Short mmCIF file of C-alpha atoms and ligand atoms in Angstrom, two decimals:
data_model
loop_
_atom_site.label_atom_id
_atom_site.label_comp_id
_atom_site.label_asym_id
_atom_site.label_seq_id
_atom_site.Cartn_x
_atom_site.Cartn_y
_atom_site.Cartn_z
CA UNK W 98 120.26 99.52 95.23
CA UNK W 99 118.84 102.87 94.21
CA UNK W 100 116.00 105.30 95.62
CA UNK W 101 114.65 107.86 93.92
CA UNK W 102 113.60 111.31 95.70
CA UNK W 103 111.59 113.42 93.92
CA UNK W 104 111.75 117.31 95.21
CA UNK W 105 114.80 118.68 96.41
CA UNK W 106 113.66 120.79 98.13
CA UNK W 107 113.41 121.36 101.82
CA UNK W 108 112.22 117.80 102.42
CA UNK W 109 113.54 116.21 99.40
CA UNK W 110 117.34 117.14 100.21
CA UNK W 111 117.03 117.05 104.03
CA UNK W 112 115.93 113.19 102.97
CA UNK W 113 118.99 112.43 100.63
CA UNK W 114 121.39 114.07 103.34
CA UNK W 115 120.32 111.92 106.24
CA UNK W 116 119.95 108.94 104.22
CA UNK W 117 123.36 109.07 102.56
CA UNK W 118 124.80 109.81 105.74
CA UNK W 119 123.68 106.40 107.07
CA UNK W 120 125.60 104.47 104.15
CA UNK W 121 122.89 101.94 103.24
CA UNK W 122 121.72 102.81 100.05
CA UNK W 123 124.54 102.62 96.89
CA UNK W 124 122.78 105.38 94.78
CA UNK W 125 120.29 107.96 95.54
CA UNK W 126 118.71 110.00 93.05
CA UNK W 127 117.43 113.80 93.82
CA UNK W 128 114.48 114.92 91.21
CA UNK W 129 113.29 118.01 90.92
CA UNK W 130 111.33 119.96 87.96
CA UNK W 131 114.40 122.72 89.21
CA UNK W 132 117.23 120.89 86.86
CA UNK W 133 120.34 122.54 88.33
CA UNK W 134 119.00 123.14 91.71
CA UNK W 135 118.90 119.46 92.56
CA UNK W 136 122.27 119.20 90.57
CA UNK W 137 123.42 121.98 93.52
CA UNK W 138 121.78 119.69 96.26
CA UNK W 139 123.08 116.80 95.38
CA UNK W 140 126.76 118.20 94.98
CA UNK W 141 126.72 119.69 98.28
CA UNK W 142 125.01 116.27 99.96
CA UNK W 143 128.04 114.32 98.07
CA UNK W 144 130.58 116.64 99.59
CA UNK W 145 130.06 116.46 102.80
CA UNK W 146 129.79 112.65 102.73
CA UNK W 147 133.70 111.85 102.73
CA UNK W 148 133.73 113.27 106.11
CA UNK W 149 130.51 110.80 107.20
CA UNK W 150 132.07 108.04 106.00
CA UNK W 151 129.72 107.08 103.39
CA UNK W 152 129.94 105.82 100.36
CA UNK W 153 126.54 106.67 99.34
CA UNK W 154 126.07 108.25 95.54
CA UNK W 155 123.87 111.47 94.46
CA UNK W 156 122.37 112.16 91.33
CA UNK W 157 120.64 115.65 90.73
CA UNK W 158 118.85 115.73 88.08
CA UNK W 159 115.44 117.12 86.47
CA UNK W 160 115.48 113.68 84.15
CA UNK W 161 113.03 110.66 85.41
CA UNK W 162 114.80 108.17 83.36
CA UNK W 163 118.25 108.49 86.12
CA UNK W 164 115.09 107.25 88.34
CA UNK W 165 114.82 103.88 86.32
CA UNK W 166 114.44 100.66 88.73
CA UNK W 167 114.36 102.31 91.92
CA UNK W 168 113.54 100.20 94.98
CA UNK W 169 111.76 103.25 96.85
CA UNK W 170 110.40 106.46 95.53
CA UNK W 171 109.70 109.30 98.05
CA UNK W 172 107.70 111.82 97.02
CA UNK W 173 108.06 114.82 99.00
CA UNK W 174 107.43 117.25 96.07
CA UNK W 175 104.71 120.07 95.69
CA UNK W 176 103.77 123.36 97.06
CA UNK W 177 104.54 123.37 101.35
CA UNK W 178 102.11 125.81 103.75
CA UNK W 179 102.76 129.15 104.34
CA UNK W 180 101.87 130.83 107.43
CA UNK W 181 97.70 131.04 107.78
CA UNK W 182 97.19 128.04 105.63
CA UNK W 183 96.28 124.79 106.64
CA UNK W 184 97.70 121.44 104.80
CA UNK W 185 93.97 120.97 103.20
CA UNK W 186 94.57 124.03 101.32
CA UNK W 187 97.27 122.55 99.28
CA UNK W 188 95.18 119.50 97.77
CA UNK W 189 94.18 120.39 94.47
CA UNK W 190 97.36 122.32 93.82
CA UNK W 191 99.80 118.95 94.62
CA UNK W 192 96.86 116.44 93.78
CA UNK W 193 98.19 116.99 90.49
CA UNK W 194 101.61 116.69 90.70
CA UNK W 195 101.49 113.98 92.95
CA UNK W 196 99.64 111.97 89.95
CA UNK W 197 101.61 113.13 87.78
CA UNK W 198 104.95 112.67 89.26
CA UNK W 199 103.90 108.74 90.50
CA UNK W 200 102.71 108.12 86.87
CA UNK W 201 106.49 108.98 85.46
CA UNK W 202 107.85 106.56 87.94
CA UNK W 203 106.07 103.75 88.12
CA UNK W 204 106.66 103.27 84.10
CA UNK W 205 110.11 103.48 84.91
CA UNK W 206 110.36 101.36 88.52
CA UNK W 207 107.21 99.30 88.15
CA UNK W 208 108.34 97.06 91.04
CA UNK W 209 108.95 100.19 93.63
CA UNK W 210 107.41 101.12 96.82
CA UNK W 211 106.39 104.55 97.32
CA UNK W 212 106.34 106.48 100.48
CA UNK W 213 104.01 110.11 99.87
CA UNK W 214 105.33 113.18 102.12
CA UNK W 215 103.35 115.77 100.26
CA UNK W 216 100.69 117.05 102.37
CA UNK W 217 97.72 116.98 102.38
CA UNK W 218 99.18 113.95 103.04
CA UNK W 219 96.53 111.37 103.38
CA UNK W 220 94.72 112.68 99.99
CA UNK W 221 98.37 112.46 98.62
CA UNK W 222 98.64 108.49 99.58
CA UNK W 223 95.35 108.39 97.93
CA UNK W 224 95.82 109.97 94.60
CA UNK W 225 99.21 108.34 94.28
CA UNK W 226 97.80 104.96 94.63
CA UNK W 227 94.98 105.54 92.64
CA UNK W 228 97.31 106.63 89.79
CA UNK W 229 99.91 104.02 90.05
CA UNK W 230 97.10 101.10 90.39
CA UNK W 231 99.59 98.69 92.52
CA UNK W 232 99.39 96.78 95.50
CA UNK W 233 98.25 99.24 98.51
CA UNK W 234 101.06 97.44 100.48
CA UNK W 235 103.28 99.11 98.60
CA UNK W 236 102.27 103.00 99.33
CA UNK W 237 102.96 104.19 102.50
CA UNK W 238 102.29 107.83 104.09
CA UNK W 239 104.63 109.38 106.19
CA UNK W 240 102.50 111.06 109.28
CA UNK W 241 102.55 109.32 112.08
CA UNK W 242 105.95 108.69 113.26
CA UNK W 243 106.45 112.82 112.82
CA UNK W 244 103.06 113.34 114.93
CA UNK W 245 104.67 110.72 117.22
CA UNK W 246 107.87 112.33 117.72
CA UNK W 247 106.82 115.80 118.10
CA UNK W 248 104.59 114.41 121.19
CA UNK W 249 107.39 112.42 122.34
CA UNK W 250 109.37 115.84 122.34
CA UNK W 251 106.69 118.08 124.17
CA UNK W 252 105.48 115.01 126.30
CA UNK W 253 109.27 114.62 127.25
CA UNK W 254 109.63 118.57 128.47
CA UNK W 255 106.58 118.09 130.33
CA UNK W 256 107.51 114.68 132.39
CA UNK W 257 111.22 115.78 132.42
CA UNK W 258 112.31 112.01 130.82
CA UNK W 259 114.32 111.54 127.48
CA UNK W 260 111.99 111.27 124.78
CA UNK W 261 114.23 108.09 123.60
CA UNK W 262 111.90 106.37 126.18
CA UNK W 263 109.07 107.62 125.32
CA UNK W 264 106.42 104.93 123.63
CA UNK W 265 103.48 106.23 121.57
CA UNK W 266 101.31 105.84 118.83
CA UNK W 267 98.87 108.15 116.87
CA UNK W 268 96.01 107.11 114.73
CA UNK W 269 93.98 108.85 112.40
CA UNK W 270 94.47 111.62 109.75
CA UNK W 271 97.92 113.93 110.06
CA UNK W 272 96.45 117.35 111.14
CA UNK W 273 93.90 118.16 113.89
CA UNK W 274 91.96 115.18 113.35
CA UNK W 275 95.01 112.95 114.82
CA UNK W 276 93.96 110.21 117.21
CA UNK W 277 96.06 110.37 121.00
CA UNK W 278 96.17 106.70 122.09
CA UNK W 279 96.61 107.70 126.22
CA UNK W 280 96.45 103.85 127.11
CA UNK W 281 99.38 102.86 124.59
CA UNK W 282 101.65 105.21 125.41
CA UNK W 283 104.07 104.12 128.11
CA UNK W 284 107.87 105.24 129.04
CA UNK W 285 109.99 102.30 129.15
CA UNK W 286 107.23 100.30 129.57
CA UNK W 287 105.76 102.12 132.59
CA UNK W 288 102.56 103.42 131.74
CA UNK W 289 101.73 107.13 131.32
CA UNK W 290 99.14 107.50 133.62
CA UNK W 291 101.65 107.34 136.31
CA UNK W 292 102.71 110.18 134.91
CA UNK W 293 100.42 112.37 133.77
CA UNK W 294 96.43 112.57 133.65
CA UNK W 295 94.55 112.05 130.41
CA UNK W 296 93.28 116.02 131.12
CA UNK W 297 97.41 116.49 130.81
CA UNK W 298 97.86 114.74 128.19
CA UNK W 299 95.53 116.12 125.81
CA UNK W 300 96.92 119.35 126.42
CA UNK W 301 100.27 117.72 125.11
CA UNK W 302 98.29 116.34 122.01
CA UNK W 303 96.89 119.76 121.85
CA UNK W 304 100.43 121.28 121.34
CA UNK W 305 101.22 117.97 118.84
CA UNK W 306 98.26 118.69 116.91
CA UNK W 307 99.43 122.59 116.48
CA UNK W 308 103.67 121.73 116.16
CA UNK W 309 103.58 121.99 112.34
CA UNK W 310 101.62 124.98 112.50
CA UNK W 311 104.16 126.23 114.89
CA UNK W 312 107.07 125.91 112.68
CA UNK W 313 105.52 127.22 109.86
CA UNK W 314 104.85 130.68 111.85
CA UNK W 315 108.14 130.78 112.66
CA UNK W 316 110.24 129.93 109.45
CA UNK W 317 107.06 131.04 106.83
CA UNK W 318 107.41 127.45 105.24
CA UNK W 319 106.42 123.95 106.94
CA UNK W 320 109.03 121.64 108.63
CA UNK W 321 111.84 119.70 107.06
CA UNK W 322 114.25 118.00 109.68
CA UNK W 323 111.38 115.93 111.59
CA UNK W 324 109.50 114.91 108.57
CA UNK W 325 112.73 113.46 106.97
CA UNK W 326 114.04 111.87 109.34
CA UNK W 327 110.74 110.29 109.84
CA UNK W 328 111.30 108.92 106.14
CA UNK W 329 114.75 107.67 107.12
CA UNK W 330 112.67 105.39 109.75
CA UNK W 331 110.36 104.01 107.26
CA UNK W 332 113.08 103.38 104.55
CA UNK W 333 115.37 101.87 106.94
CA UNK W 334 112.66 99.21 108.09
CA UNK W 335 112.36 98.45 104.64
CA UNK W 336 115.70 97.76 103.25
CA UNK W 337 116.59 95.85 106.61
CA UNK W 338 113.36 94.17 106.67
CA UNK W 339 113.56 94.92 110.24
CA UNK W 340 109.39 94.43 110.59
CA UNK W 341 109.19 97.83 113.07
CA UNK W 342 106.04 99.06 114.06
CA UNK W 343 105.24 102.24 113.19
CA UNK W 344 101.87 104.45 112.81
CA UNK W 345 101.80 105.79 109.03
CA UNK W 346 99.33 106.51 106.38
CA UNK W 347 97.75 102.90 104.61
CA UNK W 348 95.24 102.04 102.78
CA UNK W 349 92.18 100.52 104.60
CA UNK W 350 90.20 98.13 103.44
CA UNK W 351 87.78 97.59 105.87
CA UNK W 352 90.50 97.31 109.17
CA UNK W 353 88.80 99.59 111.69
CA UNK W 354 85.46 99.56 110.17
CA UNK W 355 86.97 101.50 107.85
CA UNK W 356 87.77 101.48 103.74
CA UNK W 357 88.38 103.02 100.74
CA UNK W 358 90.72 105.73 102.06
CA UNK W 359 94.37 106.26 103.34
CA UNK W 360 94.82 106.85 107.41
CA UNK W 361 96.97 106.88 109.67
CA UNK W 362 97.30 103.09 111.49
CA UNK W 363 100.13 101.12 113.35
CA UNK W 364 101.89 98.74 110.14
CA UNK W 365 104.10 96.46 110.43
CA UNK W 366 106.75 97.71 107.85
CA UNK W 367 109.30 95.11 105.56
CA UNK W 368 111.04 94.52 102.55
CA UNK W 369 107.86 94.28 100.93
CA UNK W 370 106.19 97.99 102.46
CA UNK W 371 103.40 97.57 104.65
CA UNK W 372 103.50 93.66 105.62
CA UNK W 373 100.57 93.99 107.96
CA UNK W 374 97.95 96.46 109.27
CA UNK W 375 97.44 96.06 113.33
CA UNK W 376 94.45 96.47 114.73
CA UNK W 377 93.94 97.74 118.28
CA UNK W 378 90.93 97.36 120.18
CA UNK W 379 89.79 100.31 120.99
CA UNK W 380 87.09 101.84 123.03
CA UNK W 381 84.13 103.78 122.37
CA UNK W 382 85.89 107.64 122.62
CA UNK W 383 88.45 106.36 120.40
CA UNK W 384 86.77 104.47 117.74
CA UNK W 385 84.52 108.20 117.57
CA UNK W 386 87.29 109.67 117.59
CA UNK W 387 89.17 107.98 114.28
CA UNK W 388 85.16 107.90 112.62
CA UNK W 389 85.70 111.47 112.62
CA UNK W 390 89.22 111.29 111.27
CA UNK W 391 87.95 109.19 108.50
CA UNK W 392 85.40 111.34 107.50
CA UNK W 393 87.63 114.44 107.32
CA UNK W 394 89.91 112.88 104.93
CA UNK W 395 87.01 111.12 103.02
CA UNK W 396 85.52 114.83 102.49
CA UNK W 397 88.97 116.23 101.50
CA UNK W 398 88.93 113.32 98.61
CA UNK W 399 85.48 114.39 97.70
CA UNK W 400 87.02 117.79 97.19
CA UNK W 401 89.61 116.72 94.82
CA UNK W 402 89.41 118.08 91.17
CA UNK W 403 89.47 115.00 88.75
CA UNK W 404 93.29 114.10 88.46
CA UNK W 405 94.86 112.41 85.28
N1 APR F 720 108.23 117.52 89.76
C1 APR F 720 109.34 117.53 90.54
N2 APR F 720 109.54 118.44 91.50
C2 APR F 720 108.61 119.36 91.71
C3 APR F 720 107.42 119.42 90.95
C4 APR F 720 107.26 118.44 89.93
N3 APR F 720 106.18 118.41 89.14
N4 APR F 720 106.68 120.45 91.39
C5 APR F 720 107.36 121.02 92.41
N5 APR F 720 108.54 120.38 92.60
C6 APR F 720 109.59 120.66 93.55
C7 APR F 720 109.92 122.14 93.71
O1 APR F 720 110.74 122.61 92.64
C8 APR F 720 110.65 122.15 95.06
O2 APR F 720 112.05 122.02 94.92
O3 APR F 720 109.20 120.28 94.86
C9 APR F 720 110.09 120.92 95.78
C10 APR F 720 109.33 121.28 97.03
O4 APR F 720 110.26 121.79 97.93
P1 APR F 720 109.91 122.93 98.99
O5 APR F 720 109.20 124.04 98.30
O6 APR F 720 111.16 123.25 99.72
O7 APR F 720 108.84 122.21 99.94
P2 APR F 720 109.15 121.23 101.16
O8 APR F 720 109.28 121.99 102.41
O9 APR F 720 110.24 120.29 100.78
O10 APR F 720 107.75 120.45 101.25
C11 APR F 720 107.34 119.59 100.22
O11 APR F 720 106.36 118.03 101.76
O12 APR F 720 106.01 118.18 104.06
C12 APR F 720 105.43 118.33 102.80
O13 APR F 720 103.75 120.04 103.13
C13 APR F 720 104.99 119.75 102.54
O14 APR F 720 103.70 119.25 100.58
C14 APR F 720 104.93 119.79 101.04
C15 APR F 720 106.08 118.85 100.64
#
C-alpha cells in the first residue's frame, strides 16, 4: 500500500518520518516541486529506519507519476506563516497550489483519500475538494486533533494530570474562531469542572487559540512535530479502520445548520475517510459560537481569487 506526501518540507518530512517509523505503510512517497531536496529527505528518513525496525520504503521525488495509485495523499505543501502573519494571509498564495497539486493526483490515484494540512486550512479542504470533485467523505482537514492536543498539553500543566488522560474536543474553524467544548471535556472520564471553572478554562483555550502563533515567534516558521503527528492519527484510523473519533475539518452539508463549507466537527474516521459526521447537541453559547466560526471561513472563501 502506498501514500503519497506532497511537500517535504517541515511538515511533509516530519509526516514520512513518523509514519515510516510505525511500519504500516509498504511505500511512502515524498513530493516536492524541490526535486533533490525530497530525494535528501527521503534518504535520511530511510536511514534511520533500520534502527526503528521498519520496513517502510521512501521515494523522493519531484515526479507525480511515482505518486500513481496511492491510497492517501497528504497535502501539507505551500507557503507556512512567518512571524506577524496570520494563517488567512496565506490563502490566495496556497489556494493555488493546493488546486493544482490535488488536480495532478487525483488523475493519477482517482480512488485516494486526501487529508489537506496547508493552512488556511479550512479554505484548503475547500479548494481541494472543489478541484478534485469526489466524494466529501473522502477529504479530510487536519485541525482539530492539533488544537486538541495543544489544549490537552497546557490544560495538563495547569491541572497537574498527564495529558494522556485528558478528553477533549474542538469545533469550529482552526485559528481564533475554534470552538472550546467545556462540557465534553473530561479526564478519565471525570468531568472538568471538577477541575477547573469554565472562567479557567477559557483562559486555557485562550493560550490554545494563540499556541501556533507561539511557535511561529519563536522558530520564524509555523509548527511541524504536532501537526504531523496529528496526520499519523488520522492515517492510522484509516488503514486500520479503527472508526476513532476525532474533531477534523469536513465538509458540511447541512449537519449543524450548517453547509457548503469545510469545519472543524467530531468524524468518525475508516477505511473509507470520514464514515460519519457526529452531531452534538449543543447549547445556545455554543451553537453562536460555531455560527461565527462558519462565517469566518465562509468570508475567507469569498476572498479566494478564482482557482483553476
Ligand atoms: N508542489 C509541491 N511542493 C511544493 C509546491 C508545489 N507546487 N509548492 C511548494 N512546495 C513545497 C516547498 O518546496 C516546501 O518544501 O512545500 C514545502 C513546504 O514546506 P515548508 O516551507 O517547510 O512548510 P511547512 O512548515 O511544512 O508547512 C507547510 O503546512 O502547517 C501548514 O501552515 C503550514 O501551509 C503550511 C504547510
Amino acid at each position: 500500500m502506498k501514500i503519497t506526501i506532497i511537500g517535504a518540507g517541515n511538515v511533509g518530512a516530519s509526516c514520512a518520518s513518523l509514519l515510516a517509523q510505525k511500519d504500516i505503510v509498504k511505500k511512502i512517497v515524498l513530493l516536492d516541486i524541490r526535486e533533490k531536496f525530497s530525494e535528501g529527505k527521503s534518504l535520511d528518513i530511510s536511514q534511520m529506519l533500520s534502527i526503528m525496525e521498519s520496513n517502510t520504503e521512501i521515494i523522493g521525488s519531484n515526479n507525480y507519476y511515482k505518486s500513481k495509485n496511492s491510497e492517501i495523499i497528504i497535502i501539507t505543501c505551500g507557503v507556512p506563516r512567518k512571524p506577524g502573519m496570520s494563517r488567512d494571509d496565506l490563502i490566495n498564495t496556497n489556494a493555488e497550489i493546493i488546486s493544482f497539486v490535488t488536480k495532478k493526483s487525483i488523475f493519477l490515484s482517482p480512488k485516494a483519500k486526501f487529508i489537506i494540512v496547508s493552512n488556511p486550512l479550512d479554505v484548503m479542504a475547500y479548494v481541494s475538494y472543489m478541484t478534485a470533485k469526489i466524494d466529501s467523505s473522502r477529504i479530510i482537514g487536519m485541525a482539530g486533533i492539533l488544537d486538541s492536543t495543544r489544549y490537552r498539553f497546557f490544560l495538563s500543566k495547569k491541572i497537574n494530570v498527564s495529558p494522556i488522560d485528558i478528553q477533549s474536543l474542538l469545533l469550529g474553524g482552526h485559528g481564533d474562531t475554534m470552538v472550546p467544548l467545556y462540557r465534553y471535556t473530561s479526564v478519565s472520564g471525570i468531568p472538568i469542572k471538577e477541575f477547573l471553572s469554565e472562567e479557567e478554562n477559557d483562559i486555557i483555550i485562550d493560550k490554545t487559540k494563540k499556541g501556533g502563533e507561539e511557535i511561529v515567534n519563536l522558530l520564524g516558521t509555523s509548527a511541524w512535530m504536532a501537526p504531523s503527528a496529528s496526520v499519523v492519527k488520522i492515517v492510522e484510523s484509516i488503514l486500520k479502520d479503527s472508526k476513532r473519533i476525532f474533531s477534523c475539518s469536513a465538509f458540511l452539508t447541512g449537519q449543524y445548520g450548517l453547509k457548503n463549507l469545510f469545519l472543524g466537527v467530531p468524524v468518525i474516521l475508516g477505511k473509507s475517510g470520514i464514515e460519519k459526521i457526529v452531531e452534538l447537541r449543543l447549547n445556545q453559547k455554543e451553537n453562536n459560537l460555531l455560527k461565527k466560526s462558519a462565517d469566518h471561513v465562509l468570508n475567507m472563501i469569498s476572498k479566494l481569487d478564482k482557482f483553476d
